[in-house]
mmCIF file of C-alpha atoms in Angstrom:
data_model
loop_
_atom_site.group_PDB
_atom_site.id
_atom_site.type_symbol
_atom_site.label_atom_id
_atom_site.label_comp_id
_atom_site.label_asym_id
_atom_site.label_seq_id
_atom_site.Cartn_x
_atom_site.Cartn_y
_atom_site.Cartn_z
ATOM 1 C CA GLY B 1 18.978 19.546 78.062
ATOM 2 C CA ALA B 2 15.990 20.904 76.277
ATOM 3 C CA THR B 3 14.955 18.914 73.171
ATOM 4 C CA VAL B 4 14.843 21.138 69.953
ATOM 5 C CA ARG B 5 12.072 20.017 67.547
ATOM 6 C CA GLU B 6 12.234 21.097 63.981
ATOM 7 C CA LYS B 7 9.016 22.174 62.520
ATOM 8 C CA VAL B 8 8.403 20.211 59.360
ATOM 9 C CA PRO B 9 5.761 21.727 56.869
ATOM 10 C CA THR B 10 2.868 19.352 56.262
ATOM 11 C CA ILE B 11 1.600 18.778 52.874
ATOM 12 C CA ALA B 12 -2.109 17.871 52.348
ATOM 13 C CA PRO B 13 -2.268 14.168 52.040
ATOM 14 C CA SER B 14 -4.008 14.137 48.717
ATOM 15 C CA ILE B 15 -1.288 16.321 47.088
ATOM 16 C CA ALA B 16 1.576 14.422 48.716
ATOM 17 C CA THR B 17 0.341 10.998 47.352
ATOM 18 C CA ALA B 18 -0.920 12.213 43.983
ATOM 19 C CA PRO B 19 0.934 10.900 41.060
ATOM 20 C CA SER B 20 2.626 13.669 38.916
ATOM 21 C CA LEU B 21 0.565 14.756 35.973
ATOM 22 C CA ALA B 22 3.474 16.475 34.420
ATOM 23 C CA LEU B 23 7.297 16.388 34.532
ATOM 24 C CA ARG B 24 9.806 19.174 34.734
ATOM 25 C CA PRO B 25 12.439 19.132 31.906
ATOM 26 C CA ARG B 26 14.994 17.362 33.872
ATOM 27 C CA GLU B 27 12.505 14.675 34.996
ATOM 28 C CA ALA B 28 11.198 14.300 31.565
ATOM 29 C CA ALA B 29 14.625 14.002 29.977
ATOM 30 C CA GLN B 30 15.545 11.412 32.718
ATOM 31 C CA ALA B 31 12.334 9.457 32.247
ATOM 32 C CA LEU B 32 12.898 9.245 28.440
ATOM 33 C CA GLY B 33 16.527 8.409 28.882
ATOM 34 C CA ILE B 34 17.800 11.381 26.847
ATOM 35 C CA SER B 35 19.853 14.539 27.549
ATOM 36 C CA LYS B 36 18.104 17.858 28.504
ATOM 37 C CA ARG B 37 19.829 19.326 25.385
ATOM 38 C CA LEU B 38 17.977 16.835 23.089
ATOM 39 C CA LEU B 39 14.821 17.236 25.004
ATOM 40 C CA TRP B 40 14.991 21.042 24.330
ATOM 41 C CA THR B 41 15.759 20.422 20.768
ATOM 42 C CA LEU B 42 12.708 18.199 20.332
ATOM 43 C CA THR B 43 10.542 20.577 22.366
ATOM 44 C CA ASN B 44 11.574 23.684 20.331
ATOM 45 C CA GLN B 45 10.785 21.546 17.084
ATOM 46 C CA GLY B 46 7.361 20.717 18.493
ATOM 47 C CA ALA B 47 8.253 17.001 18.264
ATOM 48 C CA VAL B 48 7.588 16.135 21.833
ATOM 49 C CA PRO B 49 4.286 16.875 23.723
ATOM 50 C CA HIS B 50 4.647 19.791 26.146
ATOM 51 C CA LEU B 51 2.722 22.652 27.595
ATOM 52 C CA ARG B 52 4.115 26.201 28.351
ATOM 53 C CA LEU B 53 2.576 27.430 31.462
ATOM 54 C CA GLY B 54 3.860 31.050 31.713
ATOM 55 C CA ARG B 55 7.636 30.934 31.426
ATOM 56 C CA THR B 56 7.550 27.136 32.774
ATOM 57 C CA VAL B 57 7.502 24.233 30.374
ATOM 58 C CA VAL B 58 6.062 20.974 31.502
ATOM 59 C CA TYR B 59 5.602 17.517 29.887
ATOM 60 C CA PRO B 60 2.361 15.741 30.549
ATOM 61 C CA VAL B 61 3.016 12.293 31.669
ATOM 62 C CA ASP B 62 0.111 10.595 29.752
ATOM 63 C CA ALA B 63 0.843 12.449 26.551
ATOM 64 C CA LEU B 64 4.673 11.374 26.883
ATOM 65 C CA ARG B 65 3.596 7.812 27.231
ATOM 66 C CA LYS B 66 1.468 7.916 24.208
ATOM 67 C CA TRP B 67 4.052 9.895 22.242
ATOM 68 C CA LEU B 68 6.706 7.258 23.139
ATOM 69 C CA ALA B 69 4.526 4.384 22.187
ATOM 70 C CA ASP B 70 3.734 6.135 18.790
ATOM 71 C CA GLN B 71 7.542 6.657 18.206
ATOM 72 C CA ALA B 72 8.239 2.932 19.078
ATOM 73 C CA GLN B 73 5.440 1.830 16.495
ATOM 74 C CA LYS B 74 6.918 4.132 13.784
ATOM 75 C CA LYS B 75 10.426 2.790 14.263
ATOM 76 C CA GLY B 76 9.140 -0.823 14.280
ATOM 77 C CA GLY B 77 9.792 -1.498 18.041
ATOM 78 C CA GLY B 78 7.457 -1.985 20.949
ATOM 79 C CA PRO B 79 5.328 -4.908 21.905
#
């Protein structure tokens, strides 16, 4: 019989291996260990760093790391 090969789309290597600069809401909530609902509450209050790109909300990874470290220091936690 004939072998059927699926055509798999290729992604430019630099894009495929590049670290994420920003997270979507589900990813950000998971990374922070909180619910999406709490993340939206914090987002709407302006308490968590985020960007609105059109109708899309993203959370810059570096800004989230800094914000989390700042929160830990305010609460007396962290290294």
